[in-house]
Short mmCIF file of C-alpha atoms (C1' of nucleotides) in Angstrom, two decimals:
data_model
loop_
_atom_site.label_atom_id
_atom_site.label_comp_id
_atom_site.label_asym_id
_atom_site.label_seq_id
_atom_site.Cartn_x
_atom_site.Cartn_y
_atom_site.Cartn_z
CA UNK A 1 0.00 0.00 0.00
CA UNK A 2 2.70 2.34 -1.22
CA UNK A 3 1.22 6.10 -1.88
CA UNK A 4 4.41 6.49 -4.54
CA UNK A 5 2.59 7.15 -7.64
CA UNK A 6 5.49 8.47 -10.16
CA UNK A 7 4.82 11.20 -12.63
CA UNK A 8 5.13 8.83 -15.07
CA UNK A 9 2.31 6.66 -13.28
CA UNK A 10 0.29 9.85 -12.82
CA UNK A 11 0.52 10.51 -16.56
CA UNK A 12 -0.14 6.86 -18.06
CA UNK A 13 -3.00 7.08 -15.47
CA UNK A 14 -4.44 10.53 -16.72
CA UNK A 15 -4.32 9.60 -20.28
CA UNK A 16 -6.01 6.35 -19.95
CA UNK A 17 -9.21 8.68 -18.24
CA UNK A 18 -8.96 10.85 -21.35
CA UNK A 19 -8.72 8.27 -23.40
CA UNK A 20 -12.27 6.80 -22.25
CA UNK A 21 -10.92 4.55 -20.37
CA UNK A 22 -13.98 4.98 -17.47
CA UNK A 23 -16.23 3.28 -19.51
CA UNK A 24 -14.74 1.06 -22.25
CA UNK A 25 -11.35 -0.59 -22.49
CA UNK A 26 -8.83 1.99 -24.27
CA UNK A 27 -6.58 -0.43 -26.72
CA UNK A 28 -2.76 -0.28 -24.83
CA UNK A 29 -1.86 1.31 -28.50
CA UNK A 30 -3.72 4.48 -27.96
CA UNK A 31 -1.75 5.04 -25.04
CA UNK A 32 1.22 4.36 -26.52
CA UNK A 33 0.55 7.06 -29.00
CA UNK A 34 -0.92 9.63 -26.67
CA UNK A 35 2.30 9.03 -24.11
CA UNK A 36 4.36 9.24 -27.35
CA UNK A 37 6.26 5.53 -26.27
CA UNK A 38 6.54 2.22 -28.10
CA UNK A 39 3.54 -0.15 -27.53
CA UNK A 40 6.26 -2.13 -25.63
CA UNK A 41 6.68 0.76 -23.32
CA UNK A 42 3.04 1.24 -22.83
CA UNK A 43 2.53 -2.86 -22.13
CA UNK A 44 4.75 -2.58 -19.70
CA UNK A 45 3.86 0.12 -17.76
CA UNK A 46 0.09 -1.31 -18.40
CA UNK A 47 1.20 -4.96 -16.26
CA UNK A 48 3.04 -2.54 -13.70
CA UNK A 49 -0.42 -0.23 -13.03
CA UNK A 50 -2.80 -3.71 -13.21
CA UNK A 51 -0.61 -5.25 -10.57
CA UNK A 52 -0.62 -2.12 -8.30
CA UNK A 53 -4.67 -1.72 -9.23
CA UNK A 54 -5.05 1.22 -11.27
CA UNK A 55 -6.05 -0.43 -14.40
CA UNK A 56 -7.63 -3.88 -15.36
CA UNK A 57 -6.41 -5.26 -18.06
CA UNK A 58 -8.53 -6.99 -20.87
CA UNK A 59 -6.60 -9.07 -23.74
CA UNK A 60 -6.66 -7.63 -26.91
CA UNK A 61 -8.95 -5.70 -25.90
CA UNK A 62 -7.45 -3.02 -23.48
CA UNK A 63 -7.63 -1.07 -20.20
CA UNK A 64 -10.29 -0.41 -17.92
CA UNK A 65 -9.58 1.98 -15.06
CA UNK A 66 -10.14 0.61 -11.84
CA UNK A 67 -11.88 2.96 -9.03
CA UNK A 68 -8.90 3.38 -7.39
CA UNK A 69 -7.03 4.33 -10.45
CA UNK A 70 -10.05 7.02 -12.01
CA UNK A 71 -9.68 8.59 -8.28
CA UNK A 72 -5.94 9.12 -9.51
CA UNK A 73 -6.96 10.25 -12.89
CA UNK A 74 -9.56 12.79 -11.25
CA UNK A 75 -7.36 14.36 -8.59
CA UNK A 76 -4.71 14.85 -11.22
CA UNK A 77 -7.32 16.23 -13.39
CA UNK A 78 -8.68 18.43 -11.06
CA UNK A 79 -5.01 19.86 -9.44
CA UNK A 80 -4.09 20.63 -13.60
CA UNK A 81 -7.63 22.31 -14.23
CA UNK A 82 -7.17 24.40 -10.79
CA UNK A 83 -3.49 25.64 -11.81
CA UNK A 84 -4.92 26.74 -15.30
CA UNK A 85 -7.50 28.36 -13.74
CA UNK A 86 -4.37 30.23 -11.51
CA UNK A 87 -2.40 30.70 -14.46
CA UNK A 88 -5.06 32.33 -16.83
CA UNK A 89 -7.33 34.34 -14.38
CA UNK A 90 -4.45 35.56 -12.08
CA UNK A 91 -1.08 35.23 -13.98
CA UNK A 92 -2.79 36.20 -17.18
CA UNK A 93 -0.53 33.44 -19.16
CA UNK A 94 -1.43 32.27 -22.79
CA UNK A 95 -4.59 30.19 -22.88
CA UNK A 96 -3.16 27.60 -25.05
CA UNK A 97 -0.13 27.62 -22.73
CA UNK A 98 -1.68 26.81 -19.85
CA UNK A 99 -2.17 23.50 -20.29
CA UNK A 100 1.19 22.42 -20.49
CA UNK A 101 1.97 24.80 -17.91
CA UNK A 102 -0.64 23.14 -15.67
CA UNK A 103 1.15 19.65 -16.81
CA UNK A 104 4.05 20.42 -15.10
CA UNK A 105 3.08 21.71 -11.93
CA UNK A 106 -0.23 19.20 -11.68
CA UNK A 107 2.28 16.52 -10.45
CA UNK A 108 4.51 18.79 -7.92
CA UNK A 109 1.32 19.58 -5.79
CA UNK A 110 0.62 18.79 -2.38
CA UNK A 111 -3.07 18.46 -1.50
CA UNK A 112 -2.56 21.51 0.70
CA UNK A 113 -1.99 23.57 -1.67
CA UNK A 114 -4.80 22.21 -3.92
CA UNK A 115 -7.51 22.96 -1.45
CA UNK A 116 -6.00 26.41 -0.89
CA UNK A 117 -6.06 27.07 -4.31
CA UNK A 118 -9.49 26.11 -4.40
CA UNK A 119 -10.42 28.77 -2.09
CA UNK A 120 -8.29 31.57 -3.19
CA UNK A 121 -9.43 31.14 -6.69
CA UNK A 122 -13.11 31.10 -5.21
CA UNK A 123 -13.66 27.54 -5.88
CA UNK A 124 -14.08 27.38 -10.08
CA UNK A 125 -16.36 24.60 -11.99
CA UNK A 126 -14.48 24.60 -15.26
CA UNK A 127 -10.63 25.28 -16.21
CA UNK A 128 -10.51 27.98 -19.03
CA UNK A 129 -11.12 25.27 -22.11
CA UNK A 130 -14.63 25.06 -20.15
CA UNK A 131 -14.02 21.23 -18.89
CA UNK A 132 -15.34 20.20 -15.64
CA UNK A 133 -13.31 20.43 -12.42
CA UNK A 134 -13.97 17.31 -10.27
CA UNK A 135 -14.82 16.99 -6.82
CA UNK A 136 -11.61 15.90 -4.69
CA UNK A 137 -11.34 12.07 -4.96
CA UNK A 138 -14.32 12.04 -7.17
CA UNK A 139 -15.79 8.66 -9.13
CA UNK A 140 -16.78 10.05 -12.34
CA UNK A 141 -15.57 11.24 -14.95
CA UNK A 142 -17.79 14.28 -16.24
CA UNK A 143 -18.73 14.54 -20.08
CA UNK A 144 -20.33 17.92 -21.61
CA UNK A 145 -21.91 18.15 -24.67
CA UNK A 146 -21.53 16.87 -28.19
CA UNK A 147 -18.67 16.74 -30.23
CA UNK A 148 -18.89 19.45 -33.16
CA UNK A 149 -17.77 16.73 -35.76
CA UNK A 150 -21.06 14.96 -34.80
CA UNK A 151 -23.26 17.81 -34.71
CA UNK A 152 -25.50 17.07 -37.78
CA UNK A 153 -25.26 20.06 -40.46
CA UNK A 154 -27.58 23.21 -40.38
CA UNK A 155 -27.48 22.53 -36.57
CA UNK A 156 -26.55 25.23 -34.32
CA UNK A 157 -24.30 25.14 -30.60
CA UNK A 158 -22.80 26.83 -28.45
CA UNK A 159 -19.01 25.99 -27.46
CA UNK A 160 -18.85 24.55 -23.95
CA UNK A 161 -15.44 23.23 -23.68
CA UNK A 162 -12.47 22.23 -25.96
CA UNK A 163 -10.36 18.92 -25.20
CA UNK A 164 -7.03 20.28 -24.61
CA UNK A 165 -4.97 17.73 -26.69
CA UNK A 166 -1.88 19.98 -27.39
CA UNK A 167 -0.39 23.36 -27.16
CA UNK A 168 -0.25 23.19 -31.11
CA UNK A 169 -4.36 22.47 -31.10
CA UNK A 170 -4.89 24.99 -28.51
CA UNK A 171 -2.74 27.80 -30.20
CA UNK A 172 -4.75 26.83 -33.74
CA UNK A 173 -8.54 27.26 -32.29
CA UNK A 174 -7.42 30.21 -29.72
CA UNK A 175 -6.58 31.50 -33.31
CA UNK A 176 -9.79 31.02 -35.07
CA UNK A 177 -11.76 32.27 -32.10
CA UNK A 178 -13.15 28.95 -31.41
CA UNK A 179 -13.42 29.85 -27.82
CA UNK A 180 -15.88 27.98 -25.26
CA UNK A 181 -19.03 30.29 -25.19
CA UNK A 182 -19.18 31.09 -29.07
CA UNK A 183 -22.16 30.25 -30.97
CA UNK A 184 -21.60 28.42 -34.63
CA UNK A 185 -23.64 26.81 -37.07
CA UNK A 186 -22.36 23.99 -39.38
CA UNK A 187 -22.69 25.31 -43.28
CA UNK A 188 -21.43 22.05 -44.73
CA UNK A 189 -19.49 18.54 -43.71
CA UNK A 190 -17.55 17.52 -46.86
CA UNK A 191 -17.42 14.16 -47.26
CA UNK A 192 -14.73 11.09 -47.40
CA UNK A 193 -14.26 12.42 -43.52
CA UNK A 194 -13.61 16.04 -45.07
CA UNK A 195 -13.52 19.56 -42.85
CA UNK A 196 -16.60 21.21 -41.73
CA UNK A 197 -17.56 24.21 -42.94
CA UNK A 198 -18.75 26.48 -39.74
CA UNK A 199 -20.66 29.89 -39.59
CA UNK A 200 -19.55 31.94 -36.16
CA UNK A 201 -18.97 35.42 -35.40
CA UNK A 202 -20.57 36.54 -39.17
CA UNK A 203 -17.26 34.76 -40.68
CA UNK A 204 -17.11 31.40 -42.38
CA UNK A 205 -14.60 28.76 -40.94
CA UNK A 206 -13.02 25.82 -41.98
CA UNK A 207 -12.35 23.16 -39.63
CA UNK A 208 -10.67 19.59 -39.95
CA UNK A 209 -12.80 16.84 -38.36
CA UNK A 210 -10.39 15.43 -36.10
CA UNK A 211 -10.20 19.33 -34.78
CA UNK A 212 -13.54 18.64 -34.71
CA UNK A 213 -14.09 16.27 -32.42
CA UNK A 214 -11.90 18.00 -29.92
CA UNK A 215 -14.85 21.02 -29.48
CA UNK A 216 -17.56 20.13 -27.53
CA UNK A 217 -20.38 21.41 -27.82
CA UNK A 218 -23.87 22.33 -26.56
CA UNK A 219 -26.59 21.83 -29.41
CA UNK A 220 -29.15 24.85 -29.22
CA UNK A 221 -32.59 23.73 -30.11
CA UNK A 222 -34.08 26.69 -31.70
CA UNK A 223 -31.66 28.74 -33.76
CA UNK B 1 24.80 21.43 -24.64
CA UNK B 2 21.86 20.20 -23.10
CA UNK B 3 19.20 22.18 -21.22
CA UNK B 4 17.97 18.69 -18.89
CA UNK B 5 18.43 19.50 -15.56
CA UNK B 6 16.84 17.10 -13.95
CA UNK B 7 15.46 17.60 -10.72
CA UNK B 8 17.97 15.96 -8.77
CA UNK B 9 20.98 17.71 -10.37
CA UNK B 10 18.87 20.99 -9.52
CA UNK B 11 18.63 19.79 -5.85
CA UNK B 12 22.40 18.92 -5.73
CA UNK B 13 23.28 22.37 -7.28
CA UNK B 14 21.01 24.07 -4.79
CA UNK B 15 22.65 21.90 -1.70
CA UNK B 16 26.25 22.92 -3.05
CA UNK B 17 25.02 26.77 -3.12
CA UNK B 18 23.62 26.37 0.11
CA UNK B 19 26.69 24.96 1.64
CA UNK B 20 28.60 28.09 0.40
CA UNK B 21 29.78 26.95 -2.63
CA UNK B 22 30.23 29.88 -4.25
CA UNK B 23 32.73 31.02 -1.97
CA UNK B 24 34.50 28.18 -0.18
CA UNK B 25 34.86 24.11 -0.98
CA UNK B 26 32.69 22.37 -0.06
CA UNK B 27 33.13 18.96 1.43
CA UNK B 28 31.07 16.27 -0.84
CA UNK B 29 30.12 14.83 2.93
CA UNK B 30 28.18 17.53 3.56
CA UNK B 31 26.40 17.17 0.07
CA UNK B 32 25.97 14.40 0.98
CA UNK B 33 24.25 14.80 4.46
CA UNK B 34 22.30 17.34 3.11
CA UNK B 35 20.88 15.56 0.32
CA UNK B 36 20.27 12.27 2.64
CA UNK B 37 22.59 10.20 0.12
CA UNK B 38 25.52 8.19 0.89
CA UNK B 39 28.80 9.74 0.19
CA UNK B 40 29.69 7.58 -2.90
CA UNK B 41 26.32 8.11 -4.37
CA UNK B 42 26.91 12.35 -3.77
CA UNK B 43 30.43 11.76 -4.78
CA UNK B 44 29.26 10.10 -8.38
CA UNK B 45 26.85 13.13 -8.84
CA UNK B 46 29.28 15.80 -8.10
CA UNK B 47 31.49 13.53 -11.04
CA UNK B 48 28.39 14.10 -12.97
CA UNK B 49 27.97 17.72 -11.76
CA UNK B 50 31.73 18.82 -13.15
CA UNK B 51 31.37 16.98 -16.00
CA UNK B 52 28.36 19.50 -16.78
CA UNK B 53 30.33 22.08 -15.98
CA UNK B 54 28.25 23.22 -12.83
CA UNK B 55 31.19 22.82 -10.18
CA UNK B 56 34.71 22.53 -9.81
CA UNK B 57 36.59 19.80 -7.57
CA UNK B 58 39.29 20.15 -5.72
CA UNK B 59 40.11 16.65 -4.71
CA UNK B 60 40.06 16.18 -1.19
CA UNK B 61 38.95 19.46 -0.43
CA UNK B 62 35.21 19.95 -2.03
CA UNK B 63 33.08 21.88 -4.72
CA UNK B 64 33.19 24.66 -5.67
CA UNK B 65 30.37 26.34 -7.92
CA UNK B 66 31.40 27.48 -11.57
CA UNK B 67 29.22 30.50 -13.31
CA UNK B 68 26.87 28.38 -14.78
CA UNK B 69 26.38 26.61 -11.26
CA UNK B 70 25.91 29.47 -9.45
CA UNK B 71 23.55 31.05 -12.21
CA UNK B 72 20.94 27.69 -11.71
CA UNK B 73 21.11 27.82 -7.71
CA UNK B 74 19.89 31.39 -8.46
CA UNK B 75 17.31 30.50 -10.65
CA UNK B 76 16.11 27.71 -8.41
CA UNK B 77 16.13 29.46 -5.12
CA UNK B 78 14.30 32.21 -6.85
CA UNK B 79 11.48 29.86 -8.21
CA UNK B 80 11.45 28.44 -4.96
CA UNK B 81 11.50 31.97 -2.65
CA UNK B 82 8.91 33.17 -5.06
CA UNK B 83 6.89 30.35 -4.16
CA UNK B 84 6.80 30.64 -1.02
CA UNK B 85 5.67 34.18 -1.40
CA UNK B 86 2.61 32.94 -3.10
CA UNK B 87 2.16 30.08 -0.88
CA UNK B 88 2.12 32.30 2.02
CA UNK B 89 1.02 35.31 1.11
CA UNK B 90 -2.02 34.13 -1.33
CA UNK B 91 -2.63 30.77 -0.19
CA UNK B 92 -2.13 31.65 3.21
CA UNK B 93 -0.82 28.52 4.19
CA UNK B 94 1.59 27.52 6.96
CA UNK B 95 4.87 29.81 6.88
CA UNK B 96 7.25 26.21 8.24
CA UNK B 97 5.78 24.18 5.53
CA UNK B 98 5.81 26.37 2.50
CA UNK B 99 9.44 26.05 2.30
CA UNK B 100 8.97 22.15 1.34
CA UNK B 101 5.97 23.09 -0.51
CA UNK B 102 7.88 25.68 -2.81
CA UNK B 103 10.47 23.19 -3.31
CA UNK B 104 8.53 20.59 -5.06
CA UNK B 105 7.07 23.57 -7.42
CA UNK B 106 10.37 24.93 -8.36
CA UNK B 107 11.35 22.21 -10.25
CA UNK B 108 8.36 21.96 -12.23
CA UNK B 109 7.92 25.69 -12.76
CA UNK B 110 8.50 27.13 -16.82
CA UNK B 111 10.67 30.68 -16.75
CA UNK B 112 7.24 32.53 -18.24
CA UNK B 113 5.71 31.56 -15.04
CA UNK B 114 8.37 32.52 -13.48
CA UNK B 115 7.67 35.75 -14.27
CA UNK B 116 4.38 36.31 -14.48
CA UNK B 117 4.54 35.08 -10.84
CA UNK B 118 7.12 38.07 -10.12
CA UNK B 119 4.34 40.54 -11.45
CA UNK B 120 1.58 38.99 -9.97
CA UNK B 121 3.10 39.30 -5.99
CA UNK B 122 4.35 42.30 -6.72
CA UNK B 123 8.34 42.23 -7.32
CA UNK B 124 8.92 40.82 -3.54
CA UNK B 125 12.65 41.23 -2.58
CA UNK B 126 12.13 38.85 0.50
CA UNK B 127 11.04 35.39 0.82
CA UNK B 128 8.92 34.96 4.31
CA UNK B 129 11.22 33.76 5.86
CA UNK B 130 13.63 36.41 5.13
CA UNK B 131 15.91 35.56 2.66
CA UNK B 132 16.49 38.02 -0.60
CA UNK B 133 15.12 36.67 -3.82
CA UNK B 134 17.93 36.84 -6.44
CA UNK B 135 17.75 38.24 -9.73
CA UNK B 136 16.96 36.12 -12.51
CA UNK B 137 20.43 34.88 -13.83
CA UNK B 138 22.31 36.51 -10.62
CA UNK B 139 26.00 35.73 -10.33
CA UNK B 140 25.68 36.25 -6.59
CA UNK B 141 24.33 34.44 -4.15
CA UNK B 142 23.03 37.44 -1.42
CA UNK B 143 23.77 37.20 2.63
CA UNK B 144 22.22 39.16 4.82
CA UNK B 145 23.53 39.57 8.44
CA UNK B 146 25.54 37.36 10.83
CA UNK B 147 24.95 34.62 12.39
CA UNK B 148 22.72 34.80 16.01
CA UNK B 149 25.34 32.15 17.23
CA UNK B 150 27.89 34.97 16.60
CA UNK B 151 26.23 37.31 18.07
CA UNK B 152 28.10 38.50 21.12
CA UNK B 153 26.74 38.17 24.63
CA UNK B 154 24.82 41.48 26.09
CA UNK B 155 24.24 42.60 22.15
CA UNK B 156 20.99 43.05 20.72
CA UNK B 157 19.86 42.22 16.87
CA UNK B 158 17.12 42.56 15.21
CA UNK B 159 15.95 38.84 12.74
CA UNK B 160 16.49 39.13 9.24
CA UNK B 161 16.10 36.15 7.93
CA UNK B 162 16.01 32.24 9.15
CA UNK B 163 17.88 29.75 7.05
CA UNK B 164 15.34 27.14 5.89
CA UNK B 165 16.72 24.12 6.44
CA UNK B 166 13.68 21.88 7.67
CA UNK B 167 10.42 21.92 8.31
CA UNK B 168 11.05 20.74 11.45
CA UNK B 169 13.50 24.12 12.18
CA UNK B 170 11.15 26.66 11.10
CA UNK B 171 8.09 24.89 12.70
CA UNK B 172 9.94 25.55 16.19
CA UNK B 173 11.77 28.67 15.54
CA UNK B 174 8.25 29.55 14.68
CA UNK B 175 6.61 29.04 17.57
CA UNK B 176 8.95 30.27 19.84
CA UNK B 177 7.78 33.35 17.96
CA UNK B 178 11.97 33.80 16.51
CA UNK B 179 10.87 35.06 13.13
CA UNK B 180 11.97 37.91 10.75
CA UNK B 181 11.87 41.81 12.65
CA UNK B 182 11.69 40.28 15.89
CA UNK B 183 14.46 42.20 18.03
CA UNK B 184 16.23 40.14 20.40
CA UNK B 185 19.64 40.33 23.16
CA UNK B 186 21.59 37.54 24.14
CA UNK B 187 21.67 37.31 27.44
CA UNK B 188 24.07 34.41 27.90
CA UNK B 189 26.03 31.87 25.95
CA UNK B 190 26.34 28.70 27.47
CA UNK B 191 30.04 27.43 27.35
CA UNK B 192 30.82 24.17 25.47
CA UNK B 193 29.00 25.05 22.62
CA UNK B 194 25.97 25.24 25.12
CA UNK B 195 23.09 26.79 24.28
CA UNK B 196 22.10 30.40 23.98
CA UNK B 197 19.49 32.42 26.22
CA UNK B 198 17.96 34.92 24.49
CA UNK B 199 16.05 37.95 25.57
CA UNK B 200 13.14 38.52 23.23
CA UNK B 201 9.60 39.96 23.58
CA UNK B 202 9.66 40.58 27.08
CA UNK B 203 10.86 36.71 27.64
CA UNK B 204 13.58 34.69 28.26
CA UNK B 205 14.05 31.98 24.91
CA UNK B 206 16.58 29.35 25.81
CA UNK B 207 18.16 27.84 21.84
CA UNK B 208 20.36 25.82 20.88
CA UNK B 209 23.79 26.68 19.27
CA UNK B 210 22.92 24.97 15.68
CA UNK B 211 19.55 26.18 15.99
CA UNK B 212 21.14 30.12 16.55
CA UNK B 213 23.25 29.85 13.40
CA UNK B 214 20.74 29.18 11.09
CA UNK B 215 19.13 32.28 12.27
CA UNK B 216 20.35 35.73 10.63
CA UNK B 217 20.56 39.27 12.64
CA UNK B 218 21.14 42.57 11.92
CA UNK B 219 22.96 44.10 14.94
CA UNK B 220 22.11 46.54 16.42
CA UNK B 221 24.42 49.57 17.27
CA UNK B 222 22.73 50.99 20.34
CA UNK B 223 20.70 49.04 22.18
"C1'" DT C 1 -11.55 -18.38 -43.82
"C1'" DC C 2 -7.45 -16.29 -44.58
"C1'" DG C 3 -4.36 -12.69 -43.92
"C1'" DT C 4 -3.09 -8.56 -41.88
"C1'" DA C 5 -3.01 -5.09 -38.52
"C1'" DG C 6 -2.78 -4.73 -33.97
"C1'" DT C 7 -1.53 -6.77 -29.52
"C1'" DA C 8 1.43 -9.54 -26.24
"C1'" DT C 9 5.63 -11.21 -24.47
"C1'" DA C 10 10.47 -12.45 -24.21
"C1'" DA C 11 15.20 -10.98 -24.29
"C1'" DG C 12 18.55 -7.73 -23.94
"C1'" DG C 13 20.15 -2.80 -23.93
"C1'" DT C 14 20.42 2.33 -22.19
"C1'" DA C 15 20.39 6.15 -18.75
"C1'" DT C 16 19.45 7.95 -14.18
"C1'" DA C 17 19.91 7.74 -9.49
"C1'" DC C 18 20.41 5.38 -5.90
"C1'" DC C 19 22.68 1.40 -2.91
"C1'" DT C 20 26.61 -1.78 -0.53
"C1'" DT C 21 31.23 -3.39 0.05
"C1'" DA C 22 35.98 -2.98 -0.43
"C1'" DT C 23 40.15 -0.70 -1.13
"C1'" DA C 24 43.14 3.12 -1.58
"C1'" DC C 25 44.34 7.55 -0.60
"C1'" DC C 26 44.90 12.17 1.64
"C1'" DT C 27 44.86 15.53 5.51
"C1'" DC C 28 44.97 16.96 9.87
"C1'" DT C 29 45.62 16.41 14.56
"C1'" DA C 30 47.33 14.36 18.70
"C1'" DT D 1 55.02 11.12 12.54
"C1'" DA D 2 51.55 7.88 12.96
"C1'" DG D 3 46.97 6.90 13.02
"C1'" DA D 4 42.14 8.21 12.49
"C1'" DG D 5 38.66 10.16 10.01
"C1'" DG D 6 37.26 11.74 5.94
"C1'" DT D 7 37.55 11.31 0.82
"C1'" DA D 8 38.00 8.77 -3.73
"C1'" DT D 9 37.26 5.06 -6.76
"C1'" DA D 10 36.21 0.47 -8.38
"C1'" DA D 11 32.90 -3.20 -8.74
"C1'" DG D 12 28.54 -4.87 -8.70
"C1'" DG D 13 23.51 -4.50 -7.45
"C1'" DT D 14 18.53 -2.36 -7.49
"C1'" DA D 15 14.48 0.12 -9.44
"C1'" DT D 16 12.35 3.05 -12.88
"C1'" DA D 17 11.36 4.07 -17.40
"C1'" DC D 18 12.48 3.93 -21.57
"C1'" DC D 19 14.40 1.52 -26.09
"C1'" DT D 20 15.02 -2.31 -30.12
"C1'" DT D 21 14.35 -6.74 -32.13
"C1'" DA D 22 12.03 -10.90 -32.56
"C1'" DT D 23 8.32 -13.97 -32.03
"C1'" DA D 24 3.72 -15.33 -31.13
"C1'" DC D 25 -0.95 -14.65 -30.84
"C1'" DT D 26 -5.81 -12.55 -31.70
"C1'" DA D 27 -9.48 -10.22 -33.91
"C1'" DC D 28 -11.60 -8.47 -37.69
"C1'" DG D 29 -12.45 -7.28 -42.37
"C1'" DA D 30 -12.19 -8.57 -47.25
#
DNA sequence: TCGTAGTATAAGGTATACCTTATACCTCTA
DNA sequence: TAGAGGTATAAGGTATACCTTATACTACGA
């Protein structure tokens, strides 16, 4: 019963939660990519988090997290999504930055210092992409809204939250102003997996589908 | 030319500084005590350390710091004082702890944070415990004051700073009330490297001799 | 159903950062 | 000046977290 969870264990546990891994089993592959290792790499480190009961482990199919390991995966969620909230509203850093920024620190920070930030920043609900803060030591995992590369075309949403994949992702949409709270409309979805053509802000934009799916969105009945 | 310095080597560097290394050898056993390592594991760092160019070794003698030593223990004590600024004066958490708090953030803290954090509290000079917060890049390493245990019997000082060893120091110099601005006389030195008795806020404080020197004063001409 | 892409495991290698044990060596003090 | 205590190095071991190469196995689509 050793509390010595790495950064490396932290972040193999944290990408397996983004990766879905809460409800079905995330193929060891995926991680491997996101974690930017070898599959070898990622199988290890896979048997070393199943035998300390983070992960369950189902052949050829994937990983499950455990509730002991989406605990992890929250609280590290929740101490990045705090420090971006510091680093945005009160050190006035780059938005796309923060993430990274967060990354860094997420794994250096004692819960003291988690609960104070909590206060001091007045206890936020979201991080500044819009996603979800969890509850300390919370069991699930929240999900808002639709993904924009599902949203069906004519359809109209609102921006609630973007997935914060990269600084390069981040950087590209902070560009375009797609920005949780605006309002677009889907023009057109070319096809063969194509970009989306968007109306927001009185401009036409075009967006790649796998950009897509990182924007989550709130679908507004009545446009 | 690589810019990996890992978070050991950073401790190690900041030990070294510490120690006095920019002025005088210092003995890889007291690295070594410092850094709760054995001697040959310290001794194979500070191999490591020169090879990097961050210190010098005078065989038999100790380490010395080079430039590019000296300019890191800067950067890393100024992370780390800045921290504890924020920890302290934001968070408001507990003045002993935010020393050990600050040091797992410094190592995981980007320069651009760095310095939005300087804006932020305000360009602080002082850590709260006392100690000056170096320039970015600074070639020296600041002291303020002499040592209490130097401090002559029947004189009177006022506390600049306390050296922040341990938690466990600053949790008891703190509540024996010895912190920064508090004036204080000594009223006797014990001999045998005894301890001191101190006059300070209308009471008699009886400290240790190890305890005194990690304690900083500013004398005080006429008492 | 066959093959391929993806997944699993074995074997052996690297780098970091520690450890122990043993030996040699220097410096300083009694 | 001799010995003790501290310092230096060699040799070999551990754990973590990666890697490559090779082999085997599974699942799924054509």
């Amino acid at each position: 019963m050793s509390m010595n969870s790495s950064e490396s264990v932290e972040m193999y546990v944290k990408s397996v939660a983004e990766l879905g891994g809460d409800r079905q089993p995330v193929p060891i592959g995926r991680v491997a990519e996101r974690m930017d290792v070898t599959p070898v790499s990622a199988n290890e480190m896979m048997k070393r988090l199943g035998s300390q009961g983070y992960i369950e482990h189902q052949m050829y199919k994937g990983v499950l997290l455990t509730r002991a390991g989406l605990t992890m995966a929250n609280n590290i969620i929740r101490r990045q999504r705090l420090w971006e909230c510091f680093l945005v509203d009160k050190l006035k850093l780059d938005w796309a930055r923060s993430h990274e920024l967060a990354c860094d620190l997420e794994h250096a920070t004692a819960e003291e210092v988690v609960e104070a930030l909590v206060s001091y920043l007045g206890s936020p609900t979201h991080c500044p992409h819009g996603n979800p803060i969890p509850e300390a030591d919370s069991q699930e995992l929240l999900e808002t809204g639709v993904l924009l590369s599902e949203l069906a075309t004519g359809h109209s949403g609102r921006i609630l939250a973007i997935r914060p994949e990269s600084h390069e992702v981040l950087a590209y949409l902070h560009h375009r102003m797609l920005l949780p709270g605006t309002e677009v409309t889907v023009v057109e979805a070319a096809p063969l997996q194509g970009p989306l053509t968007l109306h927001m802000n009185d401009q036409e934009v075009v967006l790649g589908l796998n950009l897509a799916s990182l924007v989550l969105i709130e679908e507004l009945c009545c446009p």
